[in-house]
Short mmCIF file of C-alpha atoms in Angstrom, two decimals:
data_model
loop_
_atom_site.label_atom_id
_atom_site.label_comp_id
_atom_site.label_asym_id
_atom_site.label_seq_id
_atom_site.Cartn_x
_atom_site.Cartn_y
_atom_site.Cartn_z
CA MET A 11 -12.96 -15.44 23.20
CA GLY A 12 -15.00 -12.38 22.18
CA PRO A 13 -14.01 -9.44 20.02
CA THR A 14 -11.24 -7.14 21.23
CA PRO A 15 -12.50 -3.71 22.34
CA VAL A 16 -11.30 -1.07 19.88
CA ASP A 17 -10.74 2.62 20.69
CA ILE A 18 -11.03 4.15 17.20
CA GLY A 19 -10.03 7.61 18.45
CA ALA A 20 -6.72 6.32 19.83
CA ILE A 21 -6.19 4.16 16.76
CA ALA A 22 -6.83 7.12 14.45
CA ARG A 23 -4.36 9.31 16.36
CA GLU A 24 -1.70 6.59 16.23
CA HIS A 25 -2.20 5.34 12.66
CA TYR A 26 -3.60 8.27 10.65
CA ASP A 27 -0.29 9.30 9.06
CA ALA A 28 0.53 5.75 7.95
CA VAL A 29 -2.98 5.22 6.55
CA PHE A 30 -2.81 8.58 4.74
CA ARG A 31 0.55 7.66 3.12
CA PHE A 32 -0.84 4.23 2.22
CA CYS A 33 -3.85 5.87 0.53
CA ALA A 34 -1.78 8.57 -1.19
CA ARG A 35 0.30 5.88 -2.90
CA ARG A 36 -2.87 4.32 -4.28
CA VAL A 37 -5.24 7.18 -5.09
CA GLY A 38 -2.96 10.23 -5.08
CA TYR A 39 -2.48 13.02 -2.59
CA GLU A 40 -5.69 14.81 -3.61
CA SER A 41 -7.91 11.82 -2.78
CA ALA A 42 -5.89 10.42 0.13
CA ALA A 43 -7.63 12.47 2.84
CA ASP A 44 -11.04 11.20 1.69
CA ALA A 45 -9.77 7.62 1.55
CA ALA A 46 -8.17 7.86 5.00
CA GLN A 47 -11.30 9.40 6.50
CA ASP A 48 -13.46 6.70 4.92
CA THR A 49 -11.06 4.09 6.29
CA PHE A 50 -11.54 5.26 9.88
CA LEU A 51 -15.30 5.65 9.44
CA THR A 52 -15.48 2.08 8.17
CA ALA A 53 -13.18 0.90 10.98
CA HIS A 54 -15.49 2.55 13.51
CA ARG A 55 -18.54 0.91 11.90
CA VAL A 56 -16.98 -2.59 11.87
CA ALA A 57 -14.84 -2.34 15.02
CA ARG A 58 -16.90 -4.95 16.87
CA LYS A 59 -15.84 -7.48 14.19
CA TYR A 60 -12.11 -6.94 14.82
CA ARG A 61 -10.91 -10.12 16.50
CA GLY A 62 -7.26 -9.21 16.97
CA ASP A 63 -6.06 -11.93 14.58
CA SER A 64 -3.85 -9.36 12.85
CA SER A 65 -2.17 -6.16 13.99
CA VAL A 66 -4.30 -3.03 14.05
CA SER A 67 -2.23 -1.54 11.22
CA THR A 68 -2.78 -4.62 9.03
CA TRP A 69 -6.51 -4.47 9.78
CA LEU A 70 -6.58 -0.75 8.88
CA PHE A 71 -4.53 -1.28 5.70
CA GLY A 72 -7.04 -3.92 4.62
CA ILE A 73 -9.89 -1.46 5.09
CA ALA A 74 -7.88 1.33 3.42
CA HIS A 75 -7.07 -0.95 0.47
CA ASN A 76 -10.79 -1.53 -0.12
CA GLU A 77 -11.63 2.18 0.33
CA CYS A 78 -8.90 3.17 -2.14
CA ARG A 79 -10.18 0.67 -4.70
CA ARG A 80 -13.72 2.03 -4.26
CA ILE A 81 -12.57 5.65 -4.64
CA ALA A 82 -10.35 4.84 -7.65
CA ARG A 83 -13.29 3.12 -9.38
CA SER A 84 -15.82 5.83 -8.57
CA ARG A 85 -13.50 8.65 -9.64
CA ARG A 86 -11.87 6.68 -12.44
CA LEU A 87 -8.43 7.46 -11.10
CA ASP A 88 -5.24 6.23 -12.68
CA ALA A 89 -2.53 4.94 -10.39
CA PRO A 90 -0.66 7.96 -8.96
CA ARG A 91 3.08 8.49 -9.22
CA ILE A 92 4.75 6.82 -6.26
CA ASP A 93 6.63 9.16 -3.91
CA PHE A 94 9.72 7.53 -2.42
CA VAL A 95 10.86 10.47 -0.30
CA ASP A 96 11.25 9.64 3.36
CA GLU A 97 11.43 12.91 5.23
CA HIS A 98 13.11 11.19 8.20
CA ALA A 99 15.88 9.41 6.28
CA GLN A 100 19.24 10.83 5.32
CA GLU A 101 19.91 10.52 1.60
CA SER A 102 22.46 7.73 1.26
CA GLN A 103 24.76 7.06 -1.64
CA GLU A 104 22.74 3.95 -2.46
CA SER A 105 19.45 5.86 -2.67
CA ARG A 106 21.07 8.44 -4.95
CA LEU A 107 21.91 5.65 -7.38
CA ILE A 108 18.25 4.83 -7.81
CA ASP A 109 16.44 6.89 -10.39
CA ARG A 110 13.24 7.41 -8.48
CA THR A 111 11.34 8.61 -11.50
CA ALA A 112 12.26 5.51 -13.48
CA LEU A 113 11.28 3.30 -10.54
CA SER A 114 7.95 5.08 -10.16
CA ASP A 115 7.28 4.72 -13.89
CA ALA A 116 8.18 1.02 -13.77
CA LEU A 117 5.84 0.47 -10.81
CA LEU A 118 3.01 2.20 -12.63
CA ARG A 119 3.43 -0.18 -15.56
CA LEU A 120 2.96 -3.22 -13.31
CA SER A 121 -0.50 -4.74 -13.01
CA SER A 122 -2.38 -3.52 -9.94
CA GLU A 123 -2.01 -6.97 -8.35
CA HIS A 124 1.77 -6.88 -8.69
CA ARG A 125 2.03 -3.21 -7.69
CA ASP A 126 -0.09 -3.81 -4.56
CA VAL A 127 2.18 -6.54 -3.21
CA VAL A 128 5.31 -4.48 -3.89
CA LEU A 129 3.84 -1.44 -2.13
CA LEU A 130 2.61 -3.44 0.84
CA HIS A 131 5.77 -5.49 1.33
CA GLU A 132 8.49 -3.08 0.30
CA LEU A 133 7.11 0.39 1.10
CA GLU A 134 4.71 -0.34 3.94
CA GLY A 135 7.00 -2.99 5.43
CA LEU A 136 4.31 -5.64 5.84
CA THR A 137 5.30 -9.28 6.14
CA TYR A 138 4.12 -11.78 3.54
CA GLU A 139 1.43 -12.89 5.96
CA GLU A 140 0.24 -9.33 6.64
CA ALA A 141 0.15 -8.47 2.92
CA ALA A 142 -1.83 -11.66 2.31
CA SER A 143 -4.29 -10.62 5.02
CA VAL A 144 -4.71 -7.12 3.58
CA LEU A 145 -5.27 -8.43 0.05
CA ASP A 146 -7.25 -11.50 1.19
CA ILE A 147 -5.07 -13.87 -0.83
CA PRO A 148 -2.84 -16.81 0.15
CA VAL A 149 0.73 -16.13 1.33
CA GLY A 150 2.05 -18.16 -1.61
CA THR A 151 0.26 -15.83 -4.01
CA VAL A 152 1.93 -12.81 -2.36
CA LYS A 153 5.35 -14.44 -2.79
CA SER A 154 4.63 -15.38 -6.39
CA ARG A 155 3.38 -11.91 -7.28
CA LEU A 156 6.42 -10.31 -5.63
CA HIS A 157 8.74 -12.61 -7.55
CA HIS A 158 7.12 -11.77 -10.89
CA ALA A 159 6.89 -8.07 -10.04
CA PHE A 160 10.62 -7.94 -9.26
CA LEU A 161 11.43 -9.72 -12.51
CA GLN A 162 9.39 -7.13 -14.40
CA LEU A 163 10.93 -4.24 -12.46
CA ARG A 164 14.48 -5.49 -13.10
CA LYS A 165 13.72 -5.76 -16.79
CA ALA A 166 12.13 -2.30 -16.89
CA LEU A 167 15.02 -0.71 -14.99
CA GLN A 168 17.80 -2.20 -17.11
CA PRO A 169 19.76 0.41 -19.05
CA THR A 170 18.11 -0.87 -22.24
CA GLY A 171 14.72 -0.08 -20.68
CA GLY A 172 12.84 -3.32 -21.17
CA GLU A 173 9.09 -3.09 -21.43
CA VAL A 174 6.92 -4.41 -18.56
CA LYS A 175 4.07 -6.60 -19.71
#
């Protein structure tokens, strides 16, 4: 079976906002537009290689992940503060209990490998398999990194404020 035809214009219209948010969490709001644009330019260039083995969003997140890494290296960017505000969600009592600043700080202290799996799985809603595809690592590695990241986050978010290593 040959490659799946890809309409980049339709894909960009449907997925731009999600790709922009994905990039903003990795390179900051100021660089997110460049990263998102580069993602769709790369997707257009390599569209004939898309086989349909993963969802279009997973394929785009994989490209965006690589573009964000390239931009972060070239601009020597630090990891940006993570924004947890969902403009469509009503603030629940549970979400008010979470100190978003402390959570963002704890995430920033994780290694990039641990932070990436948390962002992909928890914020982007990707499955273990999709996160593994984006990061080009085995599913077991995603699960292991998530486990260790959550241990570090729990420790960092304890009232005593444990240090993440």
